[in-house]
mmCIF file of C-alpha atoms in Angstrom:
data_model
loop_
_atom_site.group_PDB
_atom_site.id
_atom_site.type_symbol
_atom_site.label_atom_id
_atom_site.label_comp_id
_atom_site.label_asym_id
_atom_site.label_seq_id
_atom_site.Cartn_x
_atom_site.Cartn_y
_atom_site.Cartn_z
ATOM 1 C CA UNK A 1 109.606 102.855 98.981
ATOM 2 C CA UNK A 2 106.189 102.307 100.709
ATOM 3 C CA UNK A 3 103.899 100.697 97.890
ATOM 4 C CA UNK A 4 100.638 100.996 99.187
ATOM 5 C CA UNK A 5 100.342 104.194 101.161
ATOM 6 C CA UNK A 6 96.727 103.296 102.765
ATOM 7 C CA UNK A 7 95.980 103.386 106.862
ATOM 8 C CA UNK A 8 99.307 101.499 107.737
ATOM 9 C CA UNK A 9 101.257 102.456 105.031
ATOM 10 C CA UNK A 10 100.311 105.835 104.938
ATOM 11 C CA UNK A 11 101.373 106.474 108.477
ATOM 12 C CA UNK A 12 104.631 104.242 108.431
ATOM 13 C CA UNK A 13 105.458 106.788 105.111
ATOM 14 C CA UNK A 14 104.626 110.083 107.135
ATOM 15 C CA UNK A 15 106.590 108.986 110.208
ATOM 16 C CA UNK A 16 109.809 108.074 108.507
ATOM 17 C CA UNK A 17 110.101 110.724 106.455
ATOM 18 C CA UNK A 18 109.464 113.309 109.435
ATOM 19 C CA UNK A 19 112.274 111.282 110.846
ATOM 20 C CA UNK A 20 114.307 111.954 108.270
ATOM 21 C CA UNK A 21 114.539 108.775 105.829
ATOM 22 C CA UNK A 22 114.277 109.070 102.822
ATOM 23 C CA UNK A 23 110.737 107.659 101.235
ATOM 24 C CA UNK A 24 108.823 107.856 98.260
ATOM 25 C CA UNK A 25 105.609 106.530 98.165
ATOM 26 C CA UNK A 26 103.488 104.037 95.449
ATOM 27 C CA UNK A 27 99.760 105.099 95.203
ATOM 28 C CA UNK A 28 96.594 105.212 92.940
ATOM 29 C CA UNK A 29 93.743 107.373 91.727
ATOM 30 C CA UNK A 30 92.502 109.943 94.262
ATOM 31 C CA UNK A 31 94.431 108.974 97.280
ATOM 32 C CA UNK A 32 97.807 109.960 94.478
ATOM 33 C CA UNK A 33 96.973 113.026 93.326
ATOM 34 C CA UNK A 34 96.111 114.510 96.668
ATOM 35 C CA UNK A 35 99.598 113.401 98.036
ATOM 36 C CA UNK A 36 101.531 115.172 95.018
ATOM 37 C CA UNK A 37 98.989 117.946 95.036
ATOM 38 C CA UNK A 38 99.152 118.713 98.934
ATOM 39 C CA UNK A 39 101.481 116.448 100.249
ATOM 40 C CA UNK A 40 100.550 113.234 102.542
ATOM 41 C CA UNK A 41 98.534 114.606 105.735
ATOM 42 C CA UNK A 42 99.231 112.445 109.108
ATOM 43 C CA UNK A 43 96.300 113.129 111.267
ATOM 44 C CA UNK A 44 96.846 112.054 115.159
ATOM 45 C CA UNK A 45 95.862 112.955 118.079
ATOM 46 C CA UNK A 46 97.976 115.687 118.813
ATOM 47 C CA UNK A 47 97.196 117.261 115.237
ATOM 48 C CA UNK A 48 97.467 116.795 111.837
ATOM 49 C CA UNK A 49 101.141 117.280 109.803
ATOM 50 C CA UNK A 50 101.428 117.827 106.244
ATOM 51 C CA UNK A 51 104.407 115.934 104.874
ATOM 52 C CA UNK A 52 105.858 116.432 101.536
ATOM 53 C CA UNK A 53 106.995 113.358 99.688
ATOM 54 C CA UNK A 54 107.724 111.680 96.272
ATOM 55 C CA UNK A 55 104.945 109.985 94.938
ATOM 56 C CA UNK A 56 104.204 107.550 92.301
ATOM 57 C CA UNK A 57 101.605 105.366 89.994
ATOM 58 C CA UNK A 58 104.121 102.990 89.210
ATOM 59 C CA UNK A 59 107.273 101.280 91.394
ATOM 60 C CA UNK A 60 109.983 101.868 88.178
ATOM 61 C CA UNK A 61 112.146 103.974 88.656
ATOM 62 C CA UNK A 62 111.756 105.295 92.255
ATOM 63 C CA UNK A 63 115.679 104.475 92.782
ATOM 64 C CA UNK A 64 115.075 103.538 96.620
ATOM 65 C CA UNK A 65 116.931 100.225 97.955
ATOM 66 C CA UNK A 66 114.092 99.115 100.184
ATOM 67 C CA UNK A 67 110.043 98.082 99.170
ATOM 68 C CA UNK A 68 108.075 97.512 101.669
ATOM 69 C CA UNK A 69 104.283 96.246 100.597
ATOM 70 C CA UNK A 70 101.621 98.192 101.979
ATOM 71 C CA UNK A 71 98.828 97.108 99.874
ATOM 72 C CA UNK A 72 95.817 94.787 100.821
ATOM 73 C CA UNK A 73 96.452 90.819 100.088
ATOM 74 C CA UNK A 74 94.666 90.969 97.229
ATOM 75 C CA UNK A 75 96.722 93.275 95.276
ATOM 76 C CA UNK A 76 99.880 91.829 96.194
ATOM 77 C CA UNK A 77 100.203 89.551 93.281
ATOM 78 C CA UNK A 78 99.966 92.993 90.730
ATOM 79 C CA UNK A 79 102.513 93.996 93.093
ATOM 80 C CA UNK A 80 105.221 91.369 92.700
ATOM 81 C CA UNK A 81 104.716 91.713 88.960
ATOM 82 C CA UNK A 82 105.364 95.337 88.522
ATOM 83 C CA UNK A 83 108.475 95.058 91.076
ATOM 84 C CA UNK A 84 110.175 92.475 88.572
ATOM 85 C CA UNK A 85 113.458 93.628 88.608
ATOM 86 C CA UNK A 86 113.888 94.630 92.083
ATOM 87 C CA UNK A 87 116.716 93.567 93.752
ATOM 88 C CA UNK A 88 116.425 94.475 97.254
ATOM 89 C CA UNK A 89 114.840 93.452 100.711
ATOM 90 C CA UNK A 90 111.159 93.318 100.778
ATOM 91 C CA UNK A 91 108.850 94.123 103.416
ATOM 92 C CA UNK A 92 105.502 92.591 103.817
ATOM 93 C CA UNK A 93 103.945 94.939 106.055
ATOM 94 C CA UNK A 94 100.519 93.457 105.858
ATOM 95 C CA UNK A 95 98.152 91.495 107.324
ATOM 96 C CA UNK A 96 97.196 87.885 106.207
ATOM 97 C CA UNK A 97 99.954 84.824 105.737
ATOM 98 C CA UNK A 98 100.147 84.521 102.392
ATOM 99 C CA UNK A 99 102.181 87.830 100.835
ATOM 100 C CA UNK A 100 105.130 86.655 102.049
ATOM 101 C CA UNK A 101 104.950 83.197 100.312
ATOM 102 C CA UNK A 102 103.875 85.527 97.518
ATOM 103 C CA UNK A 103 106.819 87.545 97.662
ATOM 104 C CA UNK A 104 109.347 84.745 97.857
ATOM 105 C CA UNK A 105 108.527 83.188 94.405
ATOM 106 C CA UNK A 106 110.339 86.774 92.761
ATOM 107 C CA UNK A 107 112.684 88.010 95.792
ATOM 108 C CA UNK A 108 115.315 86.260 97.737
ATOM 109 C CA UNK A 109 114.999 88.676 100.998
ATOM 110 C CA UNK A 110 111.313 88.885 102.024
ATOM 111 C CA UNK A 111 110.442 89.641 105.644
ATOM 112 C CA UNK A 112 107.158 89.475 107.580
ATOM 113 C CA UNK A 113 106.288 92.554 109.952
ATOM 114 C CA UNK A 114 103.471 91.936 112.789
ATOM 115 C CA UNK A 115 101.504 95.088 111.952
ATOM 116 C CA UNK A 116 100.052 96.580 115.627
ATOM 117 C CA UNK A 117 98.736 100.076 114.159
ATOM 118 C CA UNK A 118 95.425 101.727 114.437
ATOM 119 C CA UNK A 119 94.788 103.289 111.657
ATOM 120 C CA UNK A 120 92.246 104.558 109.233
ATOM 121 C CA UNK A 121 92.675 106.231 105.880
ATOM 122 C CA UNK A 122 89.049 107.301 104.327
ATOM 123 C CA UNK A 123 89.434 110.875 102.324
ATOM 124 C CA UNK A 124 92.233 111.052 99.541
ATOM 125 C CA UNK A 125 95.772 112.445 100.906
ATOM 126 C CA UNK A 126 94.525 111.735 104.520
ATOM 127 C CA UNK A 127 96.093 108.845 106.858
ATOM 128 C CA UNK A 128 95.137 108.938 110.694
ATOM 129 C CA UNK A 129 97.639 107.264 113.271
ATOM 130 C CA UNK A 130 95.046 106.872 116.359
ATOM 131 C CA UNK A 131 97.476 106.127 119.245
ATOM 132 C CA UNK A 132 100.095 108.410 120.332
ATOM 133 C CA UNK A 133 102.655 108.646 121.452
ATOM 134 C CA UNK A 134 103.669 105.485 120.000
ATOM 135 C CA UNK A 135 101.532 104.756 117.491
ATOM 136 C CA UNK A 136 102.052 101.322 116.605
ATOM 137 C CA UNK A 137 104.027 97.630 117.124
ATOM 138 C CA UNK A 138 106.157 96.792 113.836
ATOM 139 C CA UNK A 139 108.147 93.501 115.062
ATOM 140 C CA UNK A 140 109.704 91.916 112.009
ATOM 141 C CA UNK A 141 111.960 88.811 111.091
ATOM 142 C CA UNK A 142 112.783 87.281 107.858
ATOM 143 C CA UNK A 143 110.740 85.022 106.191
ATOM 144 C CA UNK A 144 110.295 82.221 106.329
ATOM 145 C CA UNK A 145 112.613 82.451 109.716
ATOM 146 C CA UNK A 146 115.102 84.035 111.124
ATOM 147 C CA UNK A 147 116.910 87.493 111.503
ATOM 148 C CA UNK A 148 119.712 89.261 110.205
ATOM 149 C CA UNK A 149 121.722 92.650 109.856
ATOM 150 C CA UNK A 150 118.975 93.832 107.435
ATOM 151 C CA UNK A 151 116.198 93.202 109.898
ATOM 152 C CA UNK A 152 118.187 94.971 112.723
ATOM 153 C CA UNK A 153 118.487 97.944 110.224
ATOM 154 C CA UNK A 154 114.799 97.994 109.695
ATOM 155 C CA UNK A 155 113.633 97.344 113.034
ATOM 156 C CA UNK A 156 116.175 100.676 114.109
ATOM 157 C CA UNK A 157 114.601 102.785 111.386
ATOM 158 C CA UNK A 158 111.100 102.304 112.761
ATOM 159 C CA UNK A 159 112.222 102.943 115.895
ATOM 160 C CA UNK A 160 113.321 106.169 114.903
ATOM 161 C CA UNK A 161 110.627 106.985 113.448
ATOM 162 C CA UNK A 162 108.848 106.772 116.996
ATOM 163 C CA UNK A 163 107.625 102.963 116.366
ATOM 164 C CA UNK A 164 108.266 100.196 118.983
ATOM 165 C CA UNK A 165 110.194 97.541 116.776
ATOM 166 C CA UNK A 166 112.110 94.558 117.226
ATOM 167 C CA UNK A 167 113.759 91.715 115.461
ATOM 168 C CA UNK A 168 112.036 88.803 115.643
ATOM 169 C CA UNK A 169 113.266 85.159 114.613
ATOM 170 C CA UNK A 170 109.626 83.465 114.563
ATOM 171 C CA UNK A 171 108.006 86.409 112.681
ATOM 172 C CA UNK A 172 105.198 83.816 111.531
ATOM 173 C CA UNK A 173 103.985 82.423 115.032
ATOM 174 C CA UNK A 174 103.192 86.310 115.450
ATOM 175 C CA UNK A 175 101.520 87.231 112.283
ATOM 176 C CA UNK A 176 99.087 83.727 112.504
ATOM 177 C CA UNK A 177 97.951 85.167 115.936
ATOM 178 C CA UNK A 178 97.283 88.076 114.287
ATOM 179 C CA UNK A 179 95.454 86.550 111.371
ATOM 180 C CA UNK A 180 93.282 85.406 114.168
ATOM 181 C CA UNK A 181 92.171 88.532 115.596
ATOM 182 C CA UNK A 182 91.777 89.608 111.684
ATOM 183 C CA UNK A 183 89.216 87.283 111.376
ATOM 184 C CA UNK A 184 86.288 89.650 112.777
ATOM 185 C CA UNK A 185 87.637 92.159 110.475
ATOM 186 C CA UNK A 186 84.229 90.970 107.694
ATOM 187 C CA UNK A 187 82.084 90.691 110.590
ATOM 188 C CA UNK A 188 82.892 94.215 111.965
ATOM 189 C CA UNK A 189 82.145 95.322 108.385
ATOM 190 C CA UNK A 190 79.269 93.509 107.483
ATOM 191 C CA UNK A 191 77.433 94.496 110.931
ATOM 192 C CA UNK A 192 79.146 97.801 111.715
ATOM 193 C CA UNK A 193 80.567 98.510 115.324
ATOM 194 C CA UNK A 194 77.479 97.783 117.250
ATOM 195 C CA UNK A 195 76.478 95.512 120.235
ATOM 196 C CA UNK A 196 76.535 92.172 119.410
ATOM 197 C CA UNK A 197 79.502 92.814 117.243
ATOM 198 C CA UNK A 198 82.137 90.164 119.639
ATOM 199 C CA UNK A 199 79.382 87.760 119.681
ATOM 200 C CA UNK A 200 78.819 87.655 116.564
ATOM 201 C CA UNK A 201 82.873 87.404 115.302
ATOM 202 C CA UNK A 202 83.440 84.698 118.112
ATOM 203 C CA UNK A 203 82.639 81.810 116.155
ATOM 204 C CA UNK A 204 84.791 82.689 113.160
ATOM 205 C CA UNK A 205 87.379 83.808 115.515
ATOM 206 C CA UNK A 206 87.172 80.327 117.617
ATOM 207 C CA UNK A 207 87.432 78.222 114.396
ATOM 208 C CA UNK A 208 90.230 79.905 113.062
ATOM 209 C CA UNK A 209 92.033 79.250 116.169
ATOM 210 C CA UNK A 210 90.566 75.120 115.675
ATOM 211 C CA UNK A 211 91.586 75.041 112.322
ATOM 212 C CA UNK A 212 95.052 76.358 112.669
ATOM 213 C CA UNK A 213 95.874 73.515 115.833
ATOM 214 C CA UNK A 214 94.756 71.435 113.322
ATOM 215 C CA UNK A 215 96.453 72.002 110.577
ATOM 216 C CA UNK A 216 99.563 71.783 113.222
ATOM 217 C CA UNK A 217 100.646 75.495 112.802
ATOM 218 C CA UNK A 218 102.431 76.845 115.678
ATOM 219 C CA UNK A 219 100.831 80.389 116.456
ATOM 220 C CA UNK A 220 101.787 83.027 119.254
ATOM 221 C CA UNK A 221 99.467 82.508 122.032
ATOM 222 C CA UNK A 222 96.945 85.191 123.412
ATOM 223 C CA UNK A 223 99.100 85.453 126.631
ATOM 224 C CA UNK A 224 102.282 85.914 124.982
ATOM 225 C CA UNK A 225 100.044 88.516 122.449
ATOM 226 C CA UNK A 226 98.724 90.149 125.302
ATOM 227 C CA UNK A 227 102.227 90.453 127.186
ATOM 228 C CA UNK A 228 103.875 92.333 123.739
ATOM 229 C CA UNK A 229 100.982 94.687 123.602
ATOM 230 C CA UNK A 230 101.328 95.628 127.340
ATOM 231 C CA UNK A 231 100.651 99.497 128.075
ATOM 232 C CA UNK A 232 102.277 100.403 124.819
ATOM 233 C CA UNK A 233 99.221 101.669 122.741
ATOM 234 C CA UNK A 234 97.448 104.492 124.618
ATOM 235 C CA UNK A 235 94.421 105.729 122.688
ATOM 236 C CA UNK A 236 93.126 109.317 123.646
ATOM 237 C CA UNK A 237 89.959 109.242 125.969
ATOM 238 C CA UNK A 238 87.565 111.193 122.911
ATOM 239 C CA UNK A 239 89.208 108.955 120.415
ATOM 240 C CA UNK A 240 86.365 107.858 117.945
ATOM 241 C CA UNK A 241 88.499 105.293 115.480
ATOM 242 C CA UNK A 242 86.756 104.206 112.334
ATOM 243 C CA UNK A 243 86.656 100.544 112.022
ATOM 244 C CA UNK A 244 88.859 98.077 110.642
ATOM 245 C CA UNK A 245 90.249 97.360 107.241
ATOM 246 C CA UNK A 246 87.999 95.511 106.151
ATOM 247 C CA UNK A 247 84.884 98.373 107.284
ATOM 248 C CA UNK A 248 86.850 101.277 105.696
ATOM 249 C CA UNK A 249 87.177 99.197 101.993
ATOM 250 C CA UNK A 250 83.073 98.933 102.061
ATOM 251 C CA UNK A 251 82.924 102.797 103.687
ATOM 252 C CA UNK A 252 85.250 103.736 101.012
ATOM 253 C CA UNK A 253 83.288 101.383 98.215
ATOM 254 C CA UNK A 254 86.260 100.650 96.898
ATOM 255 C CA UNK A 255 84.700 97.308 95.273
ATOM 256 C CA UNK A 256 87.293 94.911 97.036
ATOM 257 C CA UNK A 257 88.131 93.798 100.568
ATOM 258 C CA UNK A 258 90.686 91.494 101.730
ATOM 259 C CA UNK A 259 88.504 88.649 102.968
ATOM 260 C CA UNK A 260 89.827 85.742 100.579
ATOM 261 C CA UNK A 261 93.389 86.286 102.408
ATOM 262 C CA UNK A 262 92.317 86.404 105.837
ATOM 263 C CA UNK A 263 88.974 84.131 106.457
ATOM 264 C CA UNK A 264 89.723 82.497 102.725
ATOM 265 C CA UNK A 265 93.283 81.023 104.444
ATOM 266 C CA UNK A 266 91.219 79.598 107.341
ATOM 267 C CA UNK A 267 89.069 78.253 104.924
ATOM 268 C CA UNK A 268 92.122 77.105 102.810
ATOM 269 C CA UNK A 269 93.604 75.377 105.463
ATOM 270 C CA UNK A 270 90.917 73.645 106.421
ATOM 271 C CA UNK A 271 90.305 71.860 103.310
ATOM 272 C CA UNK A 272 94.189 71.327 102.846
ATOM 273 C CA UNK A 273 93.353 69.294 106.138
ATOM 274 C CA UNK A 274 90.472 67.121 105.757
ATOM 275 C CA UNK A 275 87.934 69.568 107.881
ATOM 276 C CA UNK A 276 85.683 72.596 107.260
ATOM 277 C CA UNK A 277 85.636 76.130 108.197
ATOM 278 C CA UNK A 278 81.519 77.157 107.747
ATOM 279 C CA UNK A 279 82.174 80.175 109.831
ATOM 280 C CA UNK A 280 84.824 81.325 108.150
ATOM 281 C CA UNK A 281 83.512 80.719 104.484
ATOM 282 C CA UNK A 282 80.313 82.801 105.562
ATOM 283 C CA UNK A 283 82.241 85.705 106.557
ATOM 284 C CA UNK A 284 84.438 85.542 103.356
ATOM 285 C CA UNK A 285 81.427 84.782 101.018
ATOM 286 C CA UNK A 286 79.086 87.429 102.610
ATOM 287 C CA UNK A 287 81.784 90.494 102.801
ATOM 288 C CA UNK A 288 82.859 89.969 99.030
ATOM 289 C CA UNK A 289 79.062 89.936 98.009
ATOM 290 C CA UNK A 290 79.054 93.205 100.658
ATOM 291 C CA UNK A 291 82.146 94.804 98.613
ATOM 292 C CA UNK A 292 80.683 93.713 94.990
ATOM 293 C CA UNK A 293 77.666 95.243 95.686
ATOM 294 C CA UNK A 294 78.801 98.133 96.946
ATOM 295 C CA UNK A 295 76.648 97.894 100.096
ATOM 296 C CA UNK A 296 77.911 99.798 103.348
ATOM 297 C CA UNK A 297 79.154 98.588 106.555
ATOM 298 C CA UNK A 298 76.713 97.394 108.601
ATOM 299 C CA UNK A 299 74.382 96.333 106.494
ATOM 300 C CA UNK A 300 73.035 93.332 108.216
ATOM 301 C CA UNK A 301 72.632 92.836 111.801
ATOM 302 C CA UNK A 302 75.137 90.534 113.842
ATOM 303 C CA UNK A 303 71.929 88.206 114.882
ATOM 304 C CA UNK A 304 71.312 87.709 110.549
ATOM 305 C CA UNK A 305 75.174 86.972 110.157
ATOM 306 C CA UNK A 306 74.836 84.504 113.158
ATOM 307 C CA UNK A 307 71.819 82.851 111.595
ATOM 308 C CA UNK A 308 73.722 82.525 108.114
ATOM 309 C CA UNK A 309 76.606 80.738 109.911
ATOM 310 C CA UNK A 310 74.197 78.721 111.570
ATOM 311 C CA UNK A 311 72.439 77.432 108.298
ATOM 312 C CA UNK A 312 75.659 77.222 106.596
ATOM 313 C CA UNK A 313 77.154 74.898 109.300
ATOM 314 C CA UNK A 314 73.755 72.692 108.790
ATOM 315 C CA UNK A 315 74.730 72.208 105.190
ATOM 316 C CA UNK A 316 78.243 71.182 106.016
ATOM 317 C CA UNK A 317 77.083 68.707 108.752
ATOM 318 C CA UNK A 318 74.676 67.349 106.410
ATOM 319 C CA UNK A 319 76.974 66.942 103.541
ATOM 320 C CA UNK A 320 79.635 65.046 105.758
#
């Protein structure tokens, strides 16, 4: 069961059911009825396929001895609560650090997947895988450590369904990197893909990475990052991906974006340790204003989000 079919969910549904699992997938509103009404379309590069699947509002019921979390952070804690009851392996395949924490409060078997997948999901029924033919990295490993004959089974399935996959016994050195690389995910929205984008999501990016060698977390290095990711994604020459996550919630106005579980655990940790994270807390504060307000992406420039860090980080000097 895939309980969140969005960009990455969406697509990991669609590829292992063409594969030949069997899947059922947890949705909402629109993005629901257009899957039971016309079945879930993959769009990639090669063409779109319509695949027909069971879909649901709700997780009771659904009979399948798997869950894997799809869903943003913030809607993981909903989640949990409507899974009560569940007794098999769950899969956090999201981004952030905090679901699987989440998860192990109800579940005994939670495991952490490093989610490598372009994707984009912005009309109802409609995911879009943008690299092919592989189109993305799912390494996994049980949380909080470790692997096991369930995580071999997983990591074969997704490999099946034409993923690159692998066990993984430090799962959480991975997904931290990740977080990092996450953290421009409110800049890109707030200022839209445009030039000055990098310099502006440096800062946030370079304090994460402070804050998280402070806070003495071990995290997969960019070389060993860069190493996974060889050669393996190939994106089509014409490709013209949306943006991130975080850019599709404000494109989509759904209200919400995930912010508070990907800057907000930067800004978390710093407190937990003594220090600050200005950059970070900007980002956060300014995309959930963005989201509340239902403003698009790109609605300030990267020199005005620059500026806000700036003053921000003249408060916190002063204050300390």
């Amino acid at each position: 069961m895939i309980y969140g079919a969005g960009a990455v969910g969406g697509v990991v549904a669609a590829r292992l059911a063409m594969a030949g699992h069997d899947v059922a997938v947890v949705a909402r509103g629109a993005h629901l009825e257009a899957i039971r009404r016309d079945g879930l379309t993959l769009r990639q590069p090669s063409g779109d396929t319509v695949v027909r699947l069971d879909a649901y509002e709700h997780p009771a019921g659904t009979g399948k001895d798997v869950v894997v979390l799809g869903m943003k952070g913030m809607d993981t804690a909903a989640a949990l609560v409507a899974l009560e009851g569940f007794e098999g392996p769950v899969v956090c395949l999201q981004n952030g650090v905090a679901n699987e924490r989440a998860a192990l409060r109800h579940f005994p078997d939670v495991y952490g997947v490093h989610v490598i997948l372009p994707g984009s999901h912005l009309a109802p029924g409609v995911v879009e895988a943008h690299c092919e033919p592989v189109p993305g990295i799912l390494d996994l490993g049980r949380y909080p450590a470790g692997t096991d004959a369930t995580a071999q089974r997983l990591a074969a399935g997704l490999e099946s369904a034409g993923f690159v996959s692998q066990p993984r016994a430090d799962i959480m050195r991975w997904k931290y990197r990740k977080l990092v690389l996450n953290l421009g995910n409110a800049v890109e929205a707030l200022c839209g893909r445009v030039a000055g984008l990098d310099e502006a999501a440096a800062p946030v990016q370079a304090e994460g990475e402070a804050v998280l060698r402070h806070a003495g977390i071990d995290v997969a290095t960019q070389e060993e990052d860069r190493q996974r990711r060889g050669d393996i994604m190939r994106w089509p020459s014409d490709a013209a991906r949306a943006g991130g996550s975080s850019w599709q919630s404000l494109a989509r106005g759904t209200g919400t974006v995930e912010a508070d579980y990907l800057n907000g655990e930067i800004v978390l940790l710093a407190r937990l340790h003594g220090t600050a994270a200005p950059a970070n807390e900007t980002a956060r504060r300014l995309v959930q204003r963005a989201a509340r307000q239902g403003l698009p992406p790109g609605s300030m420039t990267p020199k005005e989000f620059l500026d806000a860090v700036e003053a921000v980080t003249l408060r916190t000097i002063g204050r300390s």
